[in-house]
mmCIF file of C-alpha atoms in Angstrom:
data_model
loop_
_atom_site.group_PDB
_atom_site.id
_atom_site.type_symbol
_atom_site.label_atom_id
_atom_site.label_comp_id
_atom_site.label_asym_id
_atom_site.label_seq_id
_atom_site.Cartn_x
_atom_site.Cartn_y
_atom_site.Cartn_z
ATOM 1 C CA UNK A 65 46.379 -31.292 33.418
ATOM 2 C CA UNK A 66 44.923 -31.960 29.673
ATOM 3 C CA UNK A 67 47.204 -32.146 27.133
ATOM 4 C CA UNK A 68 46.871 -31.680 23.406
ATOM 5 C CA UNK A 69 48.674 -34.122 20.324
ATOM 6 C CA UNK A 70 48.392 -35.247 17.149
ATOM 7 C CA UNK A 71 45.352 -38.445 16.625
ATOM 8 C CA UNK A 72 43.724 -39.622 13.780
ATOM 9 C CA UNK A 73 40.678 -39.623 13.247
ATOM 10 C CA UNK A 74 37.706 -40.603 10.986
ATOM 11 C CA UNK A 75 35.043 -38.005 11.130
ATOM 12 C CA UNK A 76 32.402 -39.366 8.616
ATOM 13 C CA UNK A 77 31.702 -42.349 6.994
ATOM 14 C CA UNK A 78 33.928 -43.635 4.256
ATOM 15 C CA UNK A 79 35.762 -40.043 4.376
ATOM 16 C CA UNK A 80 39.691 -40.391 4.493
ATOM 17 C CA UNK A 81 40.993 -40.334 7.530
ATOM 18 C CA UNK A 82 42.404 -36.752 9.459
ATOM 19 C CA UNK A 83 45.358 -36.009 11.288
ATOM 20 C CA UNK A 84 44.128 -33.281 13.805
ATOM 21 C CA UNK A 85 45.393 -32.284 17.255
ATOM 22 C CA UNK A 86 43.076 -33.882 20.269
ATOM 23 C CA UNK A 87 43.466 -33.168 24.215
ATOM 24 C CA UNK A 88 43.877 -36.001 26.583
ATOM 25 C CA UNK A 89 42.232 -35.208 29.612
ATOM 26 C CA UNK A 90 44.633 -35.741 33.078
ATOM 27 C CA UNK A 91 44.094 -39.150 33.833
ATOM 28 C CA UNK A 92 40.967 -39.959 36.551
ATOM 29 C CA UNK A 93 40.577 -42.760 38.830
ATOM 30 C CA UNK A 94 42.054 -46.153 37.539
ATOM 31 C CA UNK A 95 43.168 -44.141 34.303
ATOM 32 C CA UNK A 96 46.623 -44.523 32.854
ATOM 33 C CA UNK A 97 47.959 -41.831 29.961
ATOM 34 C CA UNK A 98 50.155 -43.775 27.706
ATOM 35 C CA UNK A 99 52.745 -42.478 25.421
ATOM 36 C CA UNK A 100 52.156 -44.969 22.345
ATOM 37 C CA UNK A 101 55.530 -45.652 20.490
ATOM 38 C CA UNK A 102 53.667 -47.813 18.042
ATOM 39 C CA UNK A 103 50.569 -48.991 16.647
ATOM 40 C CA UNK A 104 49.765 -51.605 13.589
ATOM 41 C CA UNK A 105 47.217 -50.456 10.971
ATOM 42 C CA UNK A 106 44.582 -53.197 11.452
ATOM 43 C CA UNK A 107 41.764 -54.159 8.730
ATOM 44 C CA UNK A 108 39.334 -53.410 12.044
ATOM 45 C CA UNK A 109 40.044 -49.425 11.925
ATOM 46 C CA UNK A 110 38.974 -48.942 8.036
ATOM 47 C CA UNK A 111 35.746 -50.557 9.388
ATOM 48 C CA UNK A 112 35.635 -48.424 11.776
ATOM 49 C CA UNK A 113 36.251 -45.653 9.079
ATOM 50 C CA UNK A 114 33.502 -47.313 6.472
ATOM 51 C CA UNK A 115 30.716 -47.332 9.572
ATOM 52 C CA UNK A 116 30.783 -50.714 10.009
ATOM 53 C CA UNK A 117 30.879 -50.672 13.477
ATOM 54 C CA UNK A 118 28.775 -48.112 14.688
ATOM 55 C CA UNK A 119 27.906 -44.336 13.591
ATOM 56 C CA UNK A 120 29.262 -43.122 16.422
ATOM 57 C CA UNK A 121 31.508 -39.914 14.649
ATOM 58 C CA UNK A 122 33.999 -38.905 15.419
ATOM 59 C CA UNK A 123 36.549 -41.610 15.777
ATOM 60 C CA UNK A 124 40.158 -41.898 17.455
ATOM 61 C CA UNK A 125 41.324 -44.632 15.064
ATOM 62 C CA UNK A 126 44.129 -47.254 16.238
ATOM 63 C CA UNK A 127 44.235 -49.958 18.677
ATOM 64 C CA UNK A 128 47.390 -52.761 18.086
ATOM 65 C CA UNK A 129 49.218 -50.576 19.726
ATOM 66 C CA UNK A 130 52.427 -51.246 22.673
ATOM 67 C CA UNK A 131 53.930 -47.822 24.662
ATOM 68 C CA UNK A 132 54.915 -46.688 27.735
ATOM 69 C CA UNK A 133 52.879 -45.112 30.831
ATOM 70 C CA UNK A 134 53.251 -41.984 31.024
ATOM 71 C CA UNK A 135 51.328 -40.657 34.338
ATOM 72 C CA UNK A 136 48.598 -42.920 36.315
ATOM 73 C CA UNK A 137 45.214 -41.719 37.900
ATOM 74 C CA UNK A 138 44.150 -42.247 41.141
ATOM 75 C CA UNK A 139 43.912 -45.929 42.947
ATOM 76 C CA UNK A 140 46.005 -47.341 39.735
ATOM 77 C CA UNK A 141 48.196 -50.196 41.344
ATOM 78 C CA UNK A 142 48.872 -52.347 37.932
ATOM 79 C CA UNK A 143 51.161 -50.520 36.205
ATOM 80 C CA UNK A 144 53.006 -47.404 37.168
ATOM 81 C CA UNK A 145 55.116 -44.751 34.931
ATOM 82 C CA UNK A 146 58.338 -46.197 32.912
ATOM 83 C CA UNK A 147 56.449 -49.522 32.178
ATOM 84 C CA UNK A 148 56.835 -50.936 28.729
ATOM 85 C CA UNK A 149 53.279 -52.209 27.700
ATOM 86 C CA UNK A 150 50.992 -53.400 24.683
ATOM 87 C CA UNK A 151 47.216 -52.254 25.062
ATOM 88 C CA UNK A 152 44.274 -54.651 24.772
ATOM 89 C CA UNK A 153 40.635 -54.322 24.141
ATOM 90 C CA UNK A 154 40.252 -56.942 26.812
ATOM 91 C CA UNK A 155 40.641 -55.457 30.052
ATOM 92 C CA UNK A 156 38.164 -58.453 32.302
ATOM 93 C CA UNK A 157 35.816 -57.243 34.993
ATOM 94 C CA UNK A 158 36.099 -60.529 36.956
ATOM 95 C CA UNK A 159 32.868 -59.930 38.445
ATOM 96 C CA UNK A 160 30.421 -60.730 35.243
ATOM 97 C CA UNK A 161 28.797 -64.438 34.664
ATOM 98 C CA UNK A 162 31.576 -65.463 32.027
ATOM 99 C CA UNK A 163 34.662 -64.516 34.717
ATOM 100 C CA UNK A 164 32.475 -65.898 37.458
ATOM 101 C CA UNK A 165 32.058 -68.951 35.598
ATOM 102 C CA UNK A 166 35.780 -69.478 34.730
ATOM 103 C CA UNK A 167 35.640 -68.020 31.509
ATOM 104 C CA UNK A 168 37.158 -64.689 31.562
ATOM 105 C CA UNK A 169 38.293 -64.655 27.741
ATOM 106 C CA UNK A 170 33.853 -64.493 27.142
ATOM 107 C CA UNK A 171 34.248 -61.104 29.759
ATOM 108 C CA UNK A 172 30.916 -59.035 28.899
ATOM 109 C CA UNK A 173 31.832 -56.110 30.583
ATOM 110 C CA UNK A 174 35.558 -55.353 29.773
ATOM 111 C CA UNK A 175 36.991 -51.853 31.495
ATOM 112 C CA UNK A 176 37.228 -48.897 29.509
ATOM 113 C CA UNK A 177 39.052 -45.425 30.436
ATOM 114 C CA UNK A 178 35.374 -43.412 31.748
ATOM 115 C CA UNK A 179 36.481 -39.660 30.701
ATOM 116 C CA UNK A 180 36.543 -39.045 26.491
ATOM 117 C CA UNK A 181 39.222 -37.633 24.579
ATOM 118 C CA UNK A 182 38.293 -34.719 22.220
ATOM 119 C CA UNK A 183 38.951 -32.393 19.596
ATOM 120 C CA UNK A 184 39.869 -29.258 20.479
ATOM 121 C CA UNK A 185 36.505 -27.693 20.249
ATOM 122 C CA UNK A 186 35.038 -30.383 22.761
ATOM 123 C CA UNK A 187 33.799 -32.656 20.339
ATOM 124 C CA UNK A 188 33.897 -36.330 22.368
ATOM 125 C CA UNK A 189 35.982 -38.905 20.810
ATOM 126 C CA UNK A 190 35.250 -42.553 20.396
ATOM 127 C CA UNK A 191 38.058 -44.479 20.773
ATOM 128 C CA UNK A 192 38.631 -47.381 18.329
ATOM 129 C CA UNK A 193 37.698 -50.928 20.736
ATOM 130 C CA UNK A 194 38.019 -48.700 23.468
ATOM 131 C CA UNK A 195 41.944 -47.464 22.817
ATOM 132 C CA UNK A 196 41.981 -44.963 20.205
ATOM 133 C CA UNK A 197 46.110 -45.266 19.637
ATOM 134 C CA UNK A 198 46.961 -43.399 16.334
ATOM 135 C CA UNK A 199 47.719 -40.548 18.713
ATOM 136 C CA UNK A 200 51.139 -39.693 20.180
ATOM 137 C CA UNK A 201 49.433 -40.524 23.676
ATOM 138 C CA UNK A 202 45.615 -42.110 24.373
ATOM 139 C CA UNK A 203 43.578 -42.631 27.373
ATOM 140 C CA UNK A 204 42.793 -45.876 28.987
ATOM 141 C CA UNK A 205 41.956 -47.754 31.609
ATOM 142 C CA UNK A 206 44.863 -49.325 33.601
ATOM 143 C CA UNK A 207 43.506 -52.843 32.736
ATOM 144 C CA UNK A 208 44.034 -52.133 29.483
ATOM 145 C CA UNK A 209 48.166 -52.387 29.892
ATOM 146 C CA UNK A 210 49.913 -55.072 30.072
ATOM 147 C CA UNK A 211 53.198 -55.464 31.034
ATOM 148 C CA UNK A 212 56.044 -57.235 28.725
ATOM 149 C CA UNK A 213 59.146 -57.391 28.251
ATOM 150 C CA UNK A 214 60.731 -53.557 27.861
ATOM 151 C CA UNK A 215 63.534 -54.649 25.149
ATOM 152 C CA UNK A 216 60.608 -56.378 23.167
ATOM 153 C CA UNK A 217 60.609 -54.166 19.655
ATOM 154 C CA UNK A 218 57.540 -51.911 20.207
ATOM 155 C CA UNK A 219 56.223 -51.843 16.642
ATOM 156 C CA UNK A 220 56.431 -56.311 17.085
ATOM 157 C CA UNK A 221 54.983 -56.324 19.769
ATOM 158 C CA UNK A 222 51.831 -54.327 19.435
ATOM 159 C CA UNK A 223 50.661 -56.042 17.337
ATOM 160 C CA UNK A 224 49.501 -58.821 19.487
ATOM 161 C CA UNK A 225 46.789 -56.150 20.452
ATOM 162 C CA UNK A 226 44.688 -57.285 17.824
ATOM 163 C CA UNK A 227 45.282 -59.182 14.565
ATOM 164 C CA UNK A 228 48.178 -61.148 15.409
ATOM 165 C CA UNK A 229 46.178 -62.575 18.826
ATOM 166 C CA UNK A 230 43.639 -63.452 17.051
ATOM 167 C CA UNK A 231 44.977 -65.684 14.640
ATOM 168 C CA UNK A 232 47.312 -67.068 17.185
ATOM 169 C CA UNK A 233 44.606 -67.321 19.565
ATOM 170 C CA UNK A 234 42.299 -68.828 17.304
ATOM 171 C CA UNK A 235 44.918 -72.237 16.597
ATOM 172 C CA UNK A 236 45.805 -72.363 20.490
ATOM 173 C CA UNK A 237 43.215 -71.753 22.671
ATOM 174 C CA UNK A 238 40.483 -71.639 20.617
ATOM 175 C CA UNK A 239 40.833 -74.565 17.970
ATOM 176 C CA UNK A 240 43.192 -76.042 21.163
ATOM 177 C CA UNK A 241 46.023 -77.280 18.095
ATOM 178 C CA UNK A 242 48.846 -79.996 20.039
ATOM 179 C CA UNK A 243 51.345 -82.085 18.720
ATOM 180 C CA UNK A 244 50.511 -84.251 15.684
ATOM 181 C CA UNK A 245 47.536 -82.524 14.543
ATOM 182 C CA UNK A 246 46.589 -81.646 10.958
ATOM 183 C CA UNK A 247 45.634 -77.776 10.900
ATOM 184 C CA UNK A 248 44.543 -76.100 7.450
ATOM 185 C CA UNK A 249 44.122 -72.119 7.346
ATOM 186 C CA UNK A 250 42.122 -70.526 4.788
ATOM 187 C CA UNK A 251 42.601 -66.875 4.441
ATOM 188 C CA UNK A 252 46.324 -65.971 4.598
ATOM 189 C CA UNK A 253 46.282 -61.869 5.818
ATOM 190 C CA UNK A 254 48.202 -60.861 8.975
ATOM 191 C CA UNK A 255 45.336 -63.285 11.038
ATOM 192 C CA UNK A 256 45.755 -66.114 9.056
ATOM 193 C CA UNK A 257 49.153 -66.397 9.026
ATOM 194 C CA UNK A 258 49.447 -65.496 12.678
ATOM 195 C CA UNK A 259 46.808 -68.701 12.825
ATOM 196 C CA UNK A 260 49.720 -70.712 10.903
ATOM 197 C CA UNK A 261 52.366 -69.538 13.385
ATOM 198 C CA UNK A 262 50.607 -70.193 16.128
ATOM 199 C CA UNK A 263 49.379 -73.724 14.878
ATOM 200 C CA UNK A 264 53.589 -74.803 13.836
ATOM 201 C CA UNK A 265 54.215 -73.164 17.507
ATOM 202 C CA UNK A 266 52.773 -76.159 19.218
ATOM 203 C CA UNK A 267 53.750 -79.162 16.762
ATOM 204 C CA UNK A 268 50.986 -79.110 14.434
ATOM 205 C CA UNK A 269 52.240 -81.732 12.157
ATOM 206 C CA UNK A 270 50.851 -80.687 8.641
ATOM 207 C CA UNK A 271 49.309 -77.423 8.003
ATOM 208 C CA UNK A 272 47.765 -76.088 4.822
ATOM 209 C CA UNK A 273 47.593 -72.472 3.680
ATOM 210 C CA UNK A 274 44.526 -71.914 1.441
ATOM 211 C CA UNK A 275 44.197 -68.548 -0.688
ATOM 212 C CA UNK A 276 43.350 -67.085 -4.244
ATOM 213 C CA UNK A 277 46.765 -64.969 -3.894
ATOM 214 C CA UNK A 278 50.147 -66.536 -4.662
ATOM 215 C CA UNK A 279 51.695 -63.770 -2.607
ATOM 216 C CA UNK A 280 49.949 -64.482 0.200
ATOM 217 C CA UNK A 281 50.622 -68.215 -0.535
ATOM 218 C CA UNK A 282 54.285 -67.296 -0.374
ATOM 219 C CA UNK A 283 54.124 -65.756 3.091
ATOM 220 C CA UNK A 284 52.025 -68.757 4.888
ATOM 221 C CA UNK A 285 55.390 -70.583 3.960
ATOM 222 C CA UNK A 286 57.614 -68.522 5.303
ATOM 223 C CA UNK A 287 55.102 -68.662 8.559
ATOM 224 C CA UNK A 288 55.541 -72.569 8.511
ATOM 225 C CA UNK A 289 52.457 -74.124 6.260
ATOM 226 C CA UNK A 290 53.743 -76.961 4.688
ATOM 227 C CA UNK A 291 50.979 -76.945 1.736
ATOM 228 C CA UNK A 292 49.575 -74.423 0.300
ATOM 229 C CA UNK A 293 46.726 -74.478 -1.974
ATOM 230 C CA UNK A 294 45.695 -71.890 -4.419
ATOM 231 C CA UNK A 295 41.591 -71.769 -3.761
ATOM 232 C CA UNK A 296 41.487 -70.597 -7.706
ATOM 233 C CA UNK A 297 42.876 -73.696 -9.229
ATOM 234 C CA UNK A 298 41.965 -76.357 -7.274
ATOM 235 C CA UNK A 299 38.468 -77.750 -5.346
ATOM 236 C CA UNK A 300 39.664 -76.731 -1.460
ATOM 237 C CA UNK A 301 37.444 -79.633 0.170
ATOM 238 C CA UNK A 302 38.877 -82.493 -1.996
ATOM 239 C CA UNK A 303 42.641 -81.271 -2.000
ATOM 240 C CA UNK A 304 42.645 -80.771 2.077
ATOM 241 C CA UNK A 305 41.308 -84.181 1.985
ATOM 242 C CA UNK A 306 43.735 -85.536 -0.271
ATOM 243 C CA UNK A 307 46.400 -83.556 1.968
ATOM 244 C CA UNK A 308 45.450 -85.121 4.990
ATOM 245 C CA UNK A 309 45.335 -88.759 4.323
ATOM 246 C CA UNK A 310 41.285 -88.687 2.846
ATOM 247 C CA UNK A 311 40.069 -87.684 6.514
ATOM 248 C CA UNK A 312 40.435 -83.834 6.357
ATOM 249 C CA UNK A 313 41.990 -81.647 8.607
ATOM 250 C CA UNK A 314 42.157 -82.028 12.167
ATOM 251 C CA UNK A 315 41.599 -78.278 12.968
ATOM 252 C CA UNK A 316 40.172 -75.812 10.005
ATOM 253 C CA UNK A 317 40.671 -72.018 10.748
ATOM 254 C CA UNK A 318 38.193 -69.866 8.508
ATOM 255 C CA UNK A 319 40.458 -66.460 8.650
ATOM 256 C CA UNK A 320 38.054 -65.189 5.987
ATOM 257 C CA UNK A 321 34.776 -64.847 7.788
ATOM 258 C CA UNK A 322 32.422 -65.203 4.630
ATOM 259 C CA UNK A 323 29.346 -68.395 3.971
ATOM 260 C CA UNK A 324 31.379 -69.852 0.883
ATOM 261 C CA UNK A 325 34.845 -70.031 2.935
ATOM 262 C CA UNK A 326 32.760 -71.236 6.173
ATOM 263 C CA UNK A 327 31.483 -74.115 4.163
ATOM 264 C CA UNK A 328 34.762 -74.985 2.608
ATOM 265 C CA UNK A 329 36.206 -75.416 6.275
ATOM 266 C CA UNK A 330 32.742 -77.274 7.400
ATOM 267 C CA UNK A 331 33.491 -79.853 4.848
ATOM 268 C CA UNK A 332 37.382 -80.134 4.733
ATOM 269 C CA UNK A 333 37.345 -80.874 8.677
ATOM 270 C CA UNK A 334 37.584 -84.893 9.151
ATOM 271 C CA UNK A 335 34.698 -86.677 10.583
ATOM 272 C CA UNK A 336 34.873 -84.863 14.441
ATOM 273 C CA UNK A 337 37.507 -82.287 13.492
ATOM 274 C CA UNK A 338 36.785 -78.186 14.895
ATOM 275 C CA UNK A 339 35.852 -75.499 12.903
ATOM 276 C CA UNK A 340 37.166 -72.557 13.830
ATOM 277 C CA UNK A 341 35.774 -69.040 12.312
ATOM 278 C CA UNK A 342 38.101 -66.280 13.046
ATOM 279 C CA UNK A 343 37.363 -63.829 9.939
ATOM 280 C CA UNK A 344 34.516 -61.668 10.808
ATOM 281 C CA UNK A 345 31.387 -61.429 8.352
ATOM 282 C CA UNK A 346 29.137 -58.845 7.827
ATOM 283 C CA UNK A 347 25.614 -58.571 9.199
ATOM 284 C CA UNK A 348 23.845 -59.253 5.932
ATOM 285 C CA UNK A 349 25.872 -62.704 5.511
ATOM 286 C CA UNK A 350 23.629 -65.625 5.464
ATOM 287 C CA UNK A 351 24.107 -69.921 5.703
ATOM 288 C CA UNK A 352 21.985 -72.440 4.396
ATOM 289 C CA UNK A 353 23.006 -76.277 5.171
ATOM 290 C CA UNK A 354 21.406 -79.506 5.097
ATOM 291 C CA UNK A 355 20.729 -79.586 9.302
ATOM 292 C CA UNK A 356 21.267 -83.085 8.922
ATOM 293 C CA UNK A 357 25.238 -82.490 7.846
ATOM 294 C CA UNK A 358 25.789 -81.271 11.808
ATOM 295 C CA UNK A 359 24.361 -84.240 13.263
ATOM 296 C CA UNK A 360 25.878 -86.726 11.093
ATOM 297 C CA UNK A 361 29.331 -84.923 11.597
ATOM 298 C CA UNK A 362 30.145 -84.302 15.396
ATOM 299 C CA UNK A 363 33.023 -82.301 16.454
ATOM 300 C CA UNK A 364 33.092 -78.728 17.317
ATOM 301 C CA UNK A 365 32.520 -75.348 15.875
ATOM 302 C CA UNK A 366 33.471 -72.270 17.241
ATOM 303 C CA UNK A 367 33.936 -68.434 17.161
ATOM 304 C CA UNK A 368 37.164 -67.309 18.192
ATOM 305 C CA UNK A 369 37.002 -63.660 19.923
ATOM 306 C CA UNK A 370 40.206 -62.087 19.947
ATOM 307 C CA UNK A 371 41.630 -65.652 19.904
ATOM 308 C CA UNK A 372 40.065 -66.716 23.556
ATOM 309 C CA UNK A 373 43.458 -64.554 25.109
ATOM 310 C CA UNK A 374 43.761 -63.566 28.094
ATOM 311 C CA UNK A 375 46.137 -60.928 27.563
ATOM 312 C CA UNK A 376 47.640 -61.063 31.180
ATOM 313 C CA UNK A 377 48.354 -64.450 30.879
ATOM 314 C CA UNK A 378 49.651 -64.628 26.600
ATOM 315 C CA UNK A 379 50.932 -61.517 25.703
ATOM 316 C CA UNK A 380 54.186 -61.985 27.889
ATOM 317 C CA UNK A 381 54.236 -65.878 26.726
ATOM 318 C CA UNK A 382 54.147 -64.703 23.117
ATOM 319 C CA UNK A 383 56.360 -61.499 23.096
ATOM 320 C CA UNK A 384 58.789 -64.421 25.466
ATOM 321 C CA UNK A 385 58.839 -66.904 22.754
ATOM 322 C CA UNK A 386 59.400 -63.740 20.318
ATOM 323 C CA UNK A 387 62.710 -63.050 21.878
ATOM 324 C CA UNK A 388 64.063 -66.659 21.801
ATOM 325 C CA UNK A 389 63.504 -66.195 17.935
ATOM 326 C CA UNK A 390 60.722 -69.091 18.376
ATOM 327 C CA UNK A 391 58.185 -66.981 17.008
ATOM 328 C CA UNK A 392 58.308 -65.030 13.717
ATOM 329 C CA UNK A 393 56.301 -61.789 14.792
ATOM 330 C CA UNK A 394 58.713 -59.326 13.206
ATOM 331 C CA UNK A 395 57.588 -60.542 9.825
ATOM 332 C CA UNK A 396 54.618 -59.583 9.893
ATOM 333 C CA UNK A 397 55.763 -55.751 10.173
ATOM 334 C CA UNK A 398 55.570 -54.847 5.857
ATOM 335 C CA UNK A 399 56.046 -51.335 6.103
ATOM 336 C CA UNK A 400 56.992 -48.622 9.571
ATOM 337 C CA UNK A 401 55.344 -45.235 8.778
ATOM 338 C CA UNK A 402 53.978 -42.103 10.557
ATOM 339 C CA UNK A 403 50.780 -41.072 11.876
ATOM 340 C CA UNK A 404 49.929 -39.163 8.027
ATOM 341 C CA UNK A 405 50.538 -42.432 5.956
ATOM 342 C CA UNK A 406 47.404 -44.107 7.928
ATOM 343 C CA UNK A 407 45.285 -43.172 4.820
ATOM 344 C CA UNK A 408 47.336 -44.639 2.455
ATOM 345 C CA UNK A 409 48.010 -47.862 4.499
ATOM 346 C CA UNK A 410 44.660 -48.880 4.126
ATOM 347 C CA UNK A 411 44.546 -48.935 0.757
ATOM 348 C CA UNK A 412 47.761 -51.151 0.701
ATOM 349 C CA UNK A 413 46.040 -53.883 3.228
ATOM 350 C CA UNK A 414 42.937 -53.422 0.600
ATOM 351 C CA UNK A 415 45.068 -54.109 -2.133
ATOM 352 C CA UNK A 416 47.106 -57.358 -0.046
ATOM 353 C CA UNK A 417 50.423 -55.237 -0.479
ATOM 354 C CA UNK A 418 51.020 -55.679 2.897
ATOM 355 C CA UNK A 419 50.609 -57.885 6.149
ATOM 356 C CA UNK A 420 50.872 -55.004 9.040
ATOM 357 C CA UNK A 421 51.927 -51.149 8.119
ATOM 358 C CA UNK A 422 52.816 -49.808 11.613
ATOM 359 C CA UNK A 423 53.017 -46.255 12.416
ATOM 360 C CA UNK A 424 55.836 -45.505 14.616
ATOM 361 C CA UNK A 425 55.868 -42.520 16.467
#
């Protein structure tokens, strides 16, 4: 039977957020009811909020989010009640042409949990990337959980759900980072430092934090960069250069996602290094190079999607390496709050205060 809770929700653009009680339907075929223990405040759920996304009104906001299955609908075989789990937003078909193809992380038709949530007057919920997890429980689709390690700390390990995958994503299997390699970041929020993690996580040799804030300068560190450069000061192209032996850097992550930073990491790559952008831009964001600057350089450059994961195959890796204190994931927890502090945790990540707020529940 349908159940009512507390969610969150955003019910018109740029309107603070609500904390309002919303039924859960029983869970259908391939539907699994999860009890979310916790869920990390990501920059992705203010967009959500501010209609960059879509106008689709109202929203269930949340999505980094780990928990434990509650009840299972019919035909579910992957995870059954009492499993500890983190949701993803990448649940593969294996049947479209990028799965077919060997390239499930490019999945075009990822599952989704088919009935809606609601308010309580009926009103259809859309689920932030298909989760909707600032709720006590949320509806998804069984390929959406996946299984870790139950003594893994709930509000760590949600966070690979999102922002924290990405980054590490986008220096592993994305920008493909190994032993030796020069890496430089630029862009040092909870993506770009999960980008530095991930790049010191597999022997990058030198890696260089690039931001305007000396705060955020200060945590790269403490996520293993071994520069940092303050983008205010100092000309970003010549001083990776100078950083990396006059070639530039091996690997350069944009975690920023706008034309200027793009550039920057076009030009501070050496001569066939990757570019990888992992920051998202807005629609209205435009690039204008000399053509002939991509022939006459070579190399790569890519988009990273959710860092390339496959959660099935990283999250237990990750949440693994986690728990033989081999990755620093529990630092990028700031603050633990509840479900009515969502409002005011945005404005902290808008401000830089923080890395991750998480709302425990």
């Amino acid at each position: 039977m349908s159940q009512t809770v507390r969610g969150v929700i955003s019910r018109s653009k740029g309107q603070p957020v609500e904390l309002v009680d919303i039924v859960i339907p029983e869970p259908g075929p391939g539907e699994v009811v999860v009890a979310v223990q916790a869920c990390g405040v990501c920059h992705t759920d203010l967009t959500y909020r501010e209609g960059g996304i879509n106008d689709s009104y109202p929203f269930l906001l949340g999505h980094e989010a780990a928990g434990i299955v509650e009840t299972v609908g019919a035909g579910v075989t992957h995870v059954v009640p009492g499993d500890f789990v983190v949701l993803n937003w990448r649940a593969v078909c294996g049947r479209c042409r990028a799965c077919k193809r060997g390239r499930p992380w490019y999945c075009f038709s990822t599952f989704n949990a088919e009935q809606k949530m609601t308010l309580t007057d009926g009103t259809e919920l859309t689920p932030a990337l298909g989760i909707g997890a600032f709720a006590d429980k949320t509806l998804v689709h069984e390929l959406q959980c996946t299984k870790v390690d139950p003594e893994a700390d709930a509000g760590v390990a949600g966070l690979l759900g999102c922002g924290v995958m990405a980054g590490i994503g986008a220096a592993i299997n994305t920008g493909a980072v190994t032993h030796d390699d020069t890496v430089a970041v630029i862009g040092c929020g909870g993506v770009g430092d999960a980008a530095i993690a991930g790049a010191r996580l597999v022997g990058a040799r030198t890696v260089i934090a690039v931001d305007t804030d000396t705060t955020k300068l200060e945590w790269a560190r403490e996520f293993g960069a071994t520069h940092t450069v303050n983008a205010r000061d100092v000309d970003v192209v010549a001083t990776i250069r100078d950083l990396t032996d006059g070639f530039g850097a091996d690997v350069v992550i944009d975690a920023v996602g706008r034309p200027e930073t793009w550039t920057q990491a076009f030009y501070a790559r050496d001569l066939a290094g990757t570019v990888v952008l992992v920051g998202v831009p807005t629609p209205d964001m435009t690039l204008e190079m000399p053509l002939v600057d991509f022939f006459a350089r070579g190399g790569a450059l890519k988009s990273s999607w959710y860092g390339d994961c496959l959660p099935e195959r990283d999250f237990p890796t990750l949440i693994s390496l986690y728990r033989q204190g081999r990755l620093p994931l529990e630092r990028f927890v700031s603050e633990r709050i509840g479900l009515d502090g969502v409002e005011e945790a945005f404005a902290k990540m808008h401000s830089g205060e923080v890395l991750r707020s998480v709302v425990v529940l």
